Short mmCIF file of C-alpha atoms in Angstrom, two decimals:
data_model
loop_
_atom_site.label_atom_id
_atom_site.label_comp_id
_atom_site.label_asym_id
_atom_site.label_seq_id
_atom_site.Cartn_x
_atom_site.Cartn_y
_atom_site.Cartn_z
CA MET A 1 36.25 -12.31 -34.47
CA ASN A 2 35.35 -15.75 -35.54
CA ASN A 3 37.59 -16.98 -38.37
CA LYS A 4 35.21 -19.50 -39.92
CA SER A 5 32.18 -17.21 -40.15
CA ASN A 6 33.99 -14.22 -41.54
CA PHE A 7 37.16 -15.46 -43.41
CA SER A 8 36.33 -18.72 -45.06
CA PRO A 9 38.07 -18.44 -47.49
CA TRP A 10 39.85 -15.08 -47.29
CA LEU A 11 42.56 -15.26 -50.07
CA GLY A 12 41.79 -16.41 -53.61
CA CYS A 13 44.83 -17.33 -55.74
CA ILE A 14 45.22 -18.04 -59.47
CA ALA A 15 48.46 -19.80 -60.54
CA ASP A 16 49.50 -20.09 -64.25
CA ASP A 17 50.72 -23.66 -63.89
CA TYR A 18 50.62 -26.60 -61.57
CA THR A 19 54.08 -26.51 -60.06
CA GLY A 20 53.61 -22.71 -59.37
CA ALA A 21 50.35 -23.50 -57.60
CA THR A 22 51.91 -26.05 -55.27
CA ASP A 23 54.81 -23.71 -54.71
CA LEU A 24 52.42 -20.91 -53.65
CA ALA A 25 50.38 -23.20 -51.54
CA SER A 26 53.41 -24.52 -49.72
CA PHE A 27 54.21 -20.96 -48.52
CA LEU A 28 50.68 -20.26 -47.52
CA VAL A 29 50.59 -23.41 -45.43
CA ALA A 30 53.86 -22.60 -43.93
CA SER A 31 52.55 -19.20 -42.84
CA GLY A 32 49.55 -20.73 -41.12
CA LEU A 33 46.89 -20.31 -43.62
CA ARG A 34 44.79 -23.41 -44.27
CA THR A 35 44.99 -24.01 -47.98
CA ILE A 36 43.40 -26.14 -50.59
CA GLN A 37 44.50 -26.46 -54.25
CA LEU A 38 41.98 -27.02 -57.06
CA ASN A 39 43.31 -28.41 -60.37
CA GLU A 40 40.67 -27.40 -62.90
CA LEU A 41 38.44 -24.53 -63.55
CA PRO A 42 35.67 -25.27 -61.17
CA GLU A 43 32.71 -24.55 -63.32
CA HIS A 44 30.83 -27.62 -62.17
CA GLN A 45 32.75 -28.44 -59.14
CA THR A 46 31.60 -28.58 -55.49
CA VAL A 47 34.47 -28.27 -53.06
CA LEU A 48 33.87 -30.22 -49.81
CA ASP A 49 34.08 -28.18 -46.61
CA ILE A 50 35.49 -25.06 -48.27
CA SER A 51 34.71 -23.14 -45.10
CA GLN A 52 37.59 -24.86 -43.29
CA TYR A 53 40.13 -23.19 -45.67
CA ASP A 54 41.59 -19.61 -45.45
CA ALA A 55 43.09 -19.72 -48.85
CA VAL A 56 42.07 -21.38 -52.21
CA VAL A 57 44.66 -21.77 -54.99
CA ILE A 58 43.36 -22.71 -58.52
CA ALA A 59 45.91 -24.21 -60.79
CA LEU A 60 45.64 -23.25 -64.45
CA LYS A 61 47.70 -24.60 -67.38
CA SER A 62 48.06 -21.16 -69.04
CA ARG A 63 51.75 -20.11 -68.72
CA THR A 64 52.58 -20.55 -72.36
CA CYS A 65 49.20 -20.40 -74.00
CA ALA A 66 47.87 -17.47 -76.09
CA ALA A 67 47.05 -14.28 -74.15
CA ASP A 68 43.31 -14.40 -74.83
CA VAL A 69 43.06 -17.97 -73.65
CA ALA A 70 45.09 -17.18 -70.49
CA VAL A 71 42.84 -14.18 -69.87
CA ALA A 72 39.65 -16.10 -70.35
CA ASP A 73 40.72 -18.89 -68.01
CA SER A 74 41.99 -16.46 -65.46
CA LEU A 75 38.71 -14.48 -65.44
CA LYS A 76 36.72 -17.66 -65.03
CA ALA A 77 38.92 -18.61 -62.08
CA LEU A 78 38.49 -15.14 -60.55
CA LYS A 79 34.67 -15.30 -60.91
CA TYR A 80 34.61 -18.67 -58.96
CA LEU A 81 36.87 -17.23 -56.20
CA GLN A 82 34.65 -14.23 -55.93
CA SER A 83 31.63 -16.52 -55.60
CA LEU A 84 33.35 -18.13 -52.55
CA GLY A 85 33.54 -14.69 -50.86
CA CYS A 86 37.33 -14.19 -51.12
CA GLY A 87 38.35 -10.64 -50.19
CA LYS A 88 42.01 -10.57 -51.50
CA PHE A 89 43.43 -11.95 -54.75
CA TYR A 90 46.72 -13.22 -55.85
CA PHE A 91 48.06 -13.99 -59.34
CA LYS A 92 51.01 -16.23 -59.22
CA TYR A 93 53.50 -16.50 -62.10
CA CYS A 94 56.99 -17.81 -62.30
CA SER A 95 59.80 -16.16 -60.08
CA THR A 96 61.81 -15.89 -63.36
CA PHE A 97 58.88 -14.06 -65.06
CA ASP A 98 58.66 -16.91 -67.80
CA SER A 99 56.98 -14.82 -70.31
CA THR A 100 58.40 -13.22 -73.57
CA LYS A 101 57.29 -9.86 -75.19
CA GLU A 102 54.41 -11.74 -76.64
CA GLY A 103 53.54 -13.36 -73.20
CA ASN A 104 50.39 -13.13 -71.19
CA ILE A 105 51.31 -12.14 -67.75
CA GLY A 106 50.57 -8.34 -68.57
CA PRO A 107 47.25 -8.97 -70.28
CA VAL A 108 46.13 -11.28 -67.39
CA ILE A 109 47.04 -8.70 -64.84
CA ASP A 110 45.32 -5.98 -66.79
CA ALA A 111 42.13 -8.18 -67.09
CA LEU A 112 42.02 -9.16 -63.48
CA MET A 113 42.54 -5.53 -62.38
CA SER A 114 39.67 -4.48 -64.54
CA ALA A 115 37.41 -7.13 -63.28
CA LEU A 116 38.25 -6.24 -59.66
CA ASP A 117 37.87 -2.60 -60.43
CA VAL A 118 41.39 -1.65 -59.06
CA ASN A 119 43.91 0.66 -60.62
CA SER A 120 47.12 -0.89 -59.41
CA ALA A 121 48.60 -4.24 -58.45
CA LEU A 122 51.73 -5.28 -56.57
CA VAL A 123 54.39 -7.09 -58.71
CA CYS A 124 57.02 -9.05 -57.02
CA PRO A 125 58.46 -12.18 -58.70
CA ALA A 126 61.48 -12.45 -56.27
CA LEU A 127 62.10 -15.70 -54.40
CA PRO A 128 65.50 -15.34 -52.79
CA VAL A 129 65.52 -18.72 -51.12
CA ASN A 130 65.76 -20.13 -54.67
CA GLY A 131 68.13 -17.46 -55.91
CA ARG A 132 65.58 -15.15 -57.61
CA THR A 133 66.03 -11.48 -56.55
CA VAL A 134 65.05 -8.05 -57.88
CA TYR A 135 67.28 -5.06 -57.50
CA ASN A 136 66.59 -1.61 -59.13
CA GLY A 137 63.84 -3.38 -61.04
CA TYR A 138 66.13 -5.96 -62.64
CA LEU A 139 65.41 -9.74 -62.11
CA PHE A 140 68.50 -11.78 -61.20
CA VAL A 141 68.83 -15.57 -61.09
CA ASN A 142 71.56 -16.78 -58.72
CA GLY A 143 73.35 -13.43 -59.06
CA GLN A 144 73.07 -13.30 -62.93
CA LEU A 145 70.86 -11.00 -64.70
CA LEU A 146 67.81 -12.90 -66.05
CA ASN A 147 68.89 -12.47 -69.61
CA GLU A 148 72.47 -13.74 -68.95
CA SER A 149 71.23 -16.78 -66.98
CA PRO A 150 70.27 -20.16 -68.39
CA MET A 151 66.69 -18.72 -68.81
CA SER A 152 68.05 -16.89 -71.84
CA ALA A 153 67.94 -20.26 -73.68
CA HIS A 154 64.67 -21.54 -72.26
CA PRO A 155 62.98 -23.61 -75.07
CA LEU A 156 59.51 -22.07 -74.57
CA THR A 157 60.16 -18.70 -72.90
CA PRO A 158 63.59 -17.43 -73.71
CA MET A 159 64.16 -14.36 -71.56
CA GLN A 160 66.13 -11.61 -73.30
CA ASP A 161 65.64 -8.79 -70.88
CA ALA A 162 65.96 -8.57 -67.15
CA LYS A 163 64.10 -5.19 -66.59
CA LEU A 164 60.75 -5.99 -65.24
CA SER A 165 59.21 -2.62 -66.10
CA ARG A 166 60.05 -3.14 -69.81
CA LEU A 167 58.83 -6.79 -69.75
CA ILE A 168 55.51 -5.94 -68.22
CA GLU A 169 54.89 -2.63 -70.15
CA ALA A 170 55.54 -4.51 -73.38
CA GLN A 171 52.69 -6.93 -72.63
CA GLY A 172 50.26 -4.96 -70.73
CA ALA A 173 48.50 -1.50 -71.28
CA GLY A 174 49.60 0.01 -67.91
CA ARG A 175 52.49 1.92 -66.50
CA ALA A 176 55.26 0.41 -64.25
CA ILE A 177 56.58 2.18 -61.11
CA GLU A 178 59.50 0.87 -59.09
CA VAL A 179 59.86 0.81 -55.33
CA ASN A 180 63.61 0.30 -54.64
CA HIS A 181 65.42 -1.69 -52.06
CA ALA A 182 66.50 1.27 -49.95
CA GLN A 183 62.79 1.87 -49.18
CA VAL A 184 62.19 -1.78 -48.33
CA VAL A 185 64.94 -2.01 -45.80
CA GLN A 186 63.65 1.03 -43.95
CA GLY A 187 60.75 -1.03 -42.70
CA ARG A 188 57.07 -1.28 -42.91
CA ASP A 189 56.03 2.26 -42.31
CA VAL A 190 58.30 3.72 -44.91
CA LEU A 191 57.52 0.95 -47.41
CA ILE A 192 53.73 1.53 -47.01
CA ASN A 193 54.03 5.14 -47.75
CA ALA A 194 56.24 4.33 -50.82
CA LEU A 195 53.70 1.77 -52.11
CA ASP A 196 50.90 4.34 -51.54
CA LYS A 197 52.71 6.85 -53.75
CA ALA A 198 53.67 4.37 -56.34
CA SER A 199 50.09 3.04 -56.77
CA GLU A 200 48.90 6.48 -57.41
CA GLN A 201 51.55 6.97 -60.12
CA GLY A 202 51.24 3.73 -61.96
CA ASN A 203 49.43 0.45 -62.44
CA TYR A 204 52.19 -2.12 -61.90
CA VAL A 205 54.09 -1.44 -58.57
CA ILE A 206 57.38 -3.30 -58.92
CA VAL A 207 59.12 -3.84 -55.63
CA ASP A 208 62.80 -4.92 -55.07
CA ALA A 209 63.66 -7.85 -52.84
CA LEU A 210 67.07 -9.40 -52.01
CA THR A 211 66.27 -11.58 -49.03
CA MET A 212 63.31 -13.53 -47.70
CA ASN A 213 63.18 -10.84 -44.89
CA ASP A 214 62.65 -8.34 -47.50
CA LEU A 215 59.75 -10.44 -48.79
CA ALA A 216 58.23 -10.67 -45.29
CA VAL A 217 58.28 -6.78 -45.06
CA ILE A 218 56.78 -6.46 -48.46
CA SER A 219 54.07 -9.11 -47.81
CA ALA A 220 53.21 -7.37 -44.41
CA SER A 221 52.99 -4.12 -46.15
CA ALA A 222 50.54 -5.12 -48.88
CA SER A 223 47.28 -4.65 -47.23
CA LYS A 224 46.56 -1.61 -49.48
CA PHE A 225 46.35 -3.94 -52.51
CA GLN A 226 43.32 -6.03 -53.01
CA PHE A 227 45.27 -7.59 -55.94
CA ILE A 228 48.90 -8.69 -55.66
CA THR A 229 50.99 -10.60 -58.24
CA GLY A 230 54.38 -12.39 -58.18
CA GLY A 231 56.14 -15.45 -57.32
CA SER A 232 55.40 -17.55 -54.27
CA GLY A 233 57.53 -15.72 -51.92
CA LEU A 234 55.20 -12.84 -51.70
CA ALA A 235 52.90 -15.15 -49.65
CA VAL A 236 55.48 -15.51 -46.93
CA ASN A 237 53.79 -13.10 -44.44
CA LEU A 238 50.28 -12.57 -45.81
CA ALA A 239 48.99 -14.26 -42.55
CA GLN A 240 49.90 -11.08 -40.73
CA GLU A 241 47.22 -9.19 -42.68
CA PHE A 242 44.80 -12.12 -42.13
CA GLN A 243 45.27 -11.87 -38.32
CA THR A 244 45.00 -8.04 -38.38
CA LEU A 245 41.49 -8.49 -39.98
CA GLY A 246 40.57 -10.87 -37.13
CA GLY A 247 41.42 -14.19 -38.62
CA THR A 248 43.00 -16.95 -36.62
CA LEU A 249 45.68 -19.30 -37.72
CA SER A 250 44.88 -23.01 -37.14
CA PRO A 251 46.19 -25.04 -40.02
CA VAL A 252 44.09 -28.06 -41.09
CA GLU A 253 45.70 -31.37 -40.23
CA SER A 254 47.13 -33.09 -43.32
CA ARG A 255 46.06 -36.56 -44.02
CA LYS A 256 48.44 -39.35 -43.18
CA ARG A 257 50.12 -40.39 -46.30
CA GLN A 258 49.71 -43.97 -47.42
CA ASN A 259 52.35 -45.43 -49.62
CA SER A 260 52.35 -48.45 -51.93
CA GLY A 261 56.14 -48.39 -51.84
CA HIS A 262 56.26 -47.72 -55.63
CA THR A 263 57.36 -44.44 -57.07
CA VAL A 264 57.59 -43.36 -60.64
CA ILE A 265 59.39 -40.13 -61.89
CA PHE A 266 58.44 -38.22 -65.14
CA SER A 267 60.61 -35.28 -66.33
CA GLY A 268 59.47 -33.12 -69.12
CA SER A 269 61.57 -30.10 -68.06
CA CYS A 270 64.64 -29.17 -70.11
CA SER A 271 66.11 -26.77 -67.62
CA THR A 272 69.77 -26.99 -66.80
CA MET A 273 69.00 -27.96 -63.28
CA THR A 274 66.53 -30.79 -64.25
CA GLN A 275 69.11 -32.18 -66.64
CA ALA A 276 71.57 -32.48 -63.74
CA GLN A 277 68.91 -34.06 -61.69
CA VAL A 278 68.23 -36.65 -64.42
CA GLU A 279 71.85 -37.36 -64.79
CA LYS A 280 72.36 -37.82 -60.99
CA TYR A 281 69.35 -40.15 -60.64
CA GLN A 282 70.03 -42.42 -63.57
CA GLN A 283 73.53 -43.29 -62.17
CA THR A 284 71.77 -45.58 -59.58
CA HIS A 285 68.33 -46.04 -60.95
CA PRO A 286 66.64 -47.17 -64.19
CA ALA A 287 65.99 -44.42 -66.58
CA LEU A 288 64.47 -44.19 -70.19
CA GLN A 289 64.48 -41.17 -72.38
CA LEU A 290 61.52 -40.31 -74.59
CA ASN A 291 62.59 -39.27 -78.09
CA PRO A 292 59.88 -37.21 -79.89
CA LEU A 293 61.42 -38.06 -83.25
CA SER A 294 61.28 -41.75 -82.56
CA ILE A 295 57.77 -41.50 -81.10
CA ASP A 296 56.60 -39.78 -84.16
CA ASN A 297 58.08 -42.33 -86.66
CA LYS A 298 56.85 -45.24 -84.38
CA GLN A 299 60.33 -46.49 -83.50
CA GLN A 300 59.64 -45.88 -79.82
CA SER A 301 56.15 -47.27 -79.12
CA MET A 302 53.89 -46.22 -76.24
CA GLN A 303 53.36 -49.95 -75.26
CA ASP A 304 57.20 -50.49 -75.16
CA VAL A 305 57.67 -47.62 -72.84
CA VAL A 306 54.75 -48.68 -70.57
CA ASP A 307 56.05 -52.24 -70.41
CA TRP A 308 59.57 -50.96 -69.43
CA MET A 309 58.15 -48.71 -66.77
CA LEU A 310 56.18 -51.64 -65.24
CA GLU A 311 59.12 -53.99 -65.49
CA ASN A 312 61.16 -51.58 -63.45
CA ILE A 313 58.46 -50.51 -61.04
CA ASP A 314 60.14 -51.80 -57.95
CA ASN A 315 63.18 -49.56 -58.59
CA GLY A 316 61.64 -46.20 -59.03
CA PRO A 317 61.90 -45.83 -62.77
CA LEU A 318 62.61 -42.41 -64.32
CA ILE A 319 61.08 -41.62 -67.78
CA TYR A 320 62.31 -38.26 -69.14
CA ALA A 321 62.10 -36.12 -72.20
CA SER A 322 64.65 -33.67 -70.76
CA ALA A 323 67.45 -32.73 -73.30
CA ASP A 324 69.86 -29.99 -74.01
CA ALA A 325 69.07 -26.86 -76.00
CA SER A 326 70.63 -28.04 -79.27
CA THR A 327 68.70 -31.31 -79.20
CA ILE A 328 65.31 -29.52 -78.38
CA SER A 329 66.02 -27.05 -81.13
CA HIS A 330 66.49 -29.88 -83.69
CA VAL A 331 63.32 -31.58 -82.45
CA HIS A 332 61.33 -28.30 -82.74
CA GLN A 333 62.72 -27.55 -86.31
CA THR A 334 61.94 -31.03 -87.40
CA LEU A 335 58.48 -31.51 -85.88
CA GLY A 336 57.38 -28.12 -84.84
CA LYS A 337 57.37 -26.83 -81.28
CA ASP A 338 53.72 -27.35 -80.40
CA TYR A 339 53.46 -30.80 -82.17
CA ALA A 340 56.66 -32.10 -80.36
CA ALA A 341 55.23 -30.84 -76.98
CA GLU A 342 51.92 -32.54 -77.60
CA LEU A 343 53.63 -35.80 -78.39
CA VAL A 344 55.58 -35.78 -75.18
CA GLU A 345 52.59 -34.67 -72.94
CA ASN A 346 50.48 -37.44 -74.44
CA CYS A 347 53.17 -39.99 -73.70
CA PHE A 348 53.27 -38.87 -69.89
CA CYS A 349 49.60 -38.90 -69.70
CA GLU A 350 49.50 -42.49 -70.92
CA LEU A 351 52.30 -43.49 -68.63
CA ALA A 352 50.54 -41.81 -65.57
CA LYS A 353 47.29 -43.79 -66.27
CA ALA A 354 49.16 -47.07 -66.67
CA ALA A 355 51.10 -46.51 -63.42
CA LYS A 356 47.89 -45.64 -61.55
CA GLN A 357 46.23 -48.58 -62.90
CA ALA A 358 49.16 -50.70 -61.66
CA GLY A 359 48.62 -49.46 -58.14
CA VAL A 360 51.28 -46.76 -58.00
CA GLN A 361 50.53 -44.02 -55.47
CA ASN A 362 53.74 -41.99 -55.60
CA PHE A 363 54.49 -39.58 -58.53
CA ILE A 364 57.38 -37.26 -58.89
CA VAL A 365 56.99 -34.90 -61.92
CA ALA A 366 59.50 -32.28 -63.15
CA GLY A 367 58.26 -29.35 -65.26
CA GLY A 368 55.05 -27.18 -65.06
CA GLU A 369 53.57 -28.31 -68.39
CA THR A 370 54.30 -32.03 -67.66
CA SER A 371 52.90 -31.58 -64.23
CA GLY A 372 49.70 -30.20 -65.54
CA ALA A 373 49.37 -32.99 -68.11
CA VAL A 374 49.88 -35.66 -65.50
CA VAL A 375 47.57 -34.24 -62.92
CA GLN A 376 44.83 -33.98 -65.60
CA ALA A 377 45.51 -37.61 -66.75
CA LEU A 378 45.13 -38.80 -63.24
CA ASP A 379 41.89 -36.88 -62.89
CA ILE A 380 42.98 -35.21 -59.76
CA LYS A 381 40.61 -32.37 -58.88
CA MET A 382 42.17 -31.17 -55.61
CA PHE A 383 44.70 -31.86 -52.95
CA GLU A 384 46.07 -30.74 -49.73
CA ILE A 385 49.54 -29.49 -49.20
CA GLY A 386 52.05 -31.55 -47.07
CA PRO A 387 55.70 -30.99 -45.97
CA SER A 388 58.16 -29.51 -48.38
CA ILE A 389 61.03 -31.55 -49.83
CA GLU A 390 62.97 -28.29 -50.65
CA PRO A 391 61.69 -24.73 -50.63
CA SER A 392 58.77 -24.28 -53.02
CA VAL A 393 58.42 -28.05 -53.57
CA PRO A 394 55.87 -29.81 -51.22
CA ILE A 395 54.42 -33.17 -51.22
CA VAL A 396 50.73 -32.95 -52.11
CA THR A 397 48.12 -35.52 -51.33
CA THR A 398 44.74 -36.12 -53.00
CA ILE A 399 41.55 -35.92 -50.99
CA GLU A 400 40.14 -39.46 -51.65
CA ALA A 401 39.78 -42.82 -50.01
CA THR A 402 43.03 -44.15 -51.61
CA PRO A 403 45.27 -40.99 -51.66
CA ILE A 404 47.79 -40.39 -54.32
CA ASN A 405 51.02 -38.46 -53.33
CA LEU A 406 52.75 -36.21 -55.79
CA VAL A 407 55.73 -34.02 -55.84
CA LEU A 408 55.39 -31.37 -58.57
CA LYS A 409 58.69 -29.59 -59.29
CA SER A 410 59.28 -26.52 -61.39
CA GLY A 411 62.15 -27.22 -63.80
CA ASN A 412 64.74 -24.81 -62.20
CA PHE A 413 64.10 -25.75 -58.53
CA GLY A 414 65.98 -28.24 -56.41
CA GLN A 415 69.53 -29.54 -56.24
CA PRO A 416 71.10 -32.31 -58.31
CA ASP A 417 70.11 -34.92 -55.85
CA PHE A 418 66.42 -33.72 -55.78
CA PHE A 419 64.85 -36.91 -57.45
CA LEU A 420 66.67 -39.12 -54.81
CA LYS A 421 65.68 -36.99 -51.99
CA ALA A 422 62.00 -36.82 -53.19
CA LYS A 423 61.83 -40.49 -53.60
CA ARG A 424 63.23 -41.08 -50.00
CA ASN A 425 60.62 -38.77 -48.66
CA LEU A 426 57.79 -40.48 -50.46
CA SER A 427 58.91 -43.87 -49.29
CA CYS A 428 58.63 -42.75 -45.61
CA SER A 429 55.24 -44.04 -44.20
#
């Protein structure tokens, strides 16, 4: 069966933030599926040569927005993916299920199931390669229950429960059914049967996964589901289903990256890991902290920050709003959470524009909200996925005459030396 005439594209993906989209796309590319990422709702967008791609990932900026807005944006994205002829659909959210009782993951899943006219969806946020596992329906982060991990103090989505069935049923209108690890490890035949029974009993089929091999088995057993949801790891073996349908794997050749030699780093994430990465990087490189209180009272002007960035452009300047939980809490109490976030995002947008105007081609960005703001400020409509710096964090390159290279990192991902490692990778011609 000819791949291009029958499977172009096959898989349509909706991600609730930009780092999550690149995370998912990196797994799809690694599996052999030719993948492109779109960074806006493509209402008036024409995608060049869409037929050469097996998977399309649409990045939304919906993780922390109101449920009705997230649902509306997700349905628009789904409609576009359906117009391309996609036959299978994937809703990607964070591997730590970043969504409180009032969150939008459940409502979005319900809305997409209704639009696709399906009664059940696979739910699997696990990503063991980055320490996210699910056992007996409980989500763990590096061996700690989600609600006992640093995610319990997340400034935007504090996670107070680790039981996925309770989390998703509190948000959505459906019923959750669990498929436990003992069924997963018995292999594909047993798991397919278990998934069939679970899908008849409930709407959200939650599956345990402790290893990447578990995810490979789950991914290869998901052909029953037209609609799957979870973290990026669920994509690890979807190529097997694609091949079973007659598709062929022949990844598109990525563009050769062109580098100006200049790299800037923007960090809006306040996760524990990102704070460690900021601390490590600023030991040897110039770094400047954005203070929302000082920005608001004009003590820290945008022009001064831009000037500082450009003065240090040869040395890979880091500009960060990352701070500990008590500092963030004080800022939110003083300014209000939404206003403080808007101040910081606007600063990163202006910095990104100034850096691009100065000829910077390499951007490292930490945090999903910050990544979305920067990508939008740079007016990047789409990009291809390149090699990964660490699992779930690839280099992405824009599709234009003078490409821009970006590394968009979820707050919790990477090791303390991540910024140093990413800068080295971007500096390689």
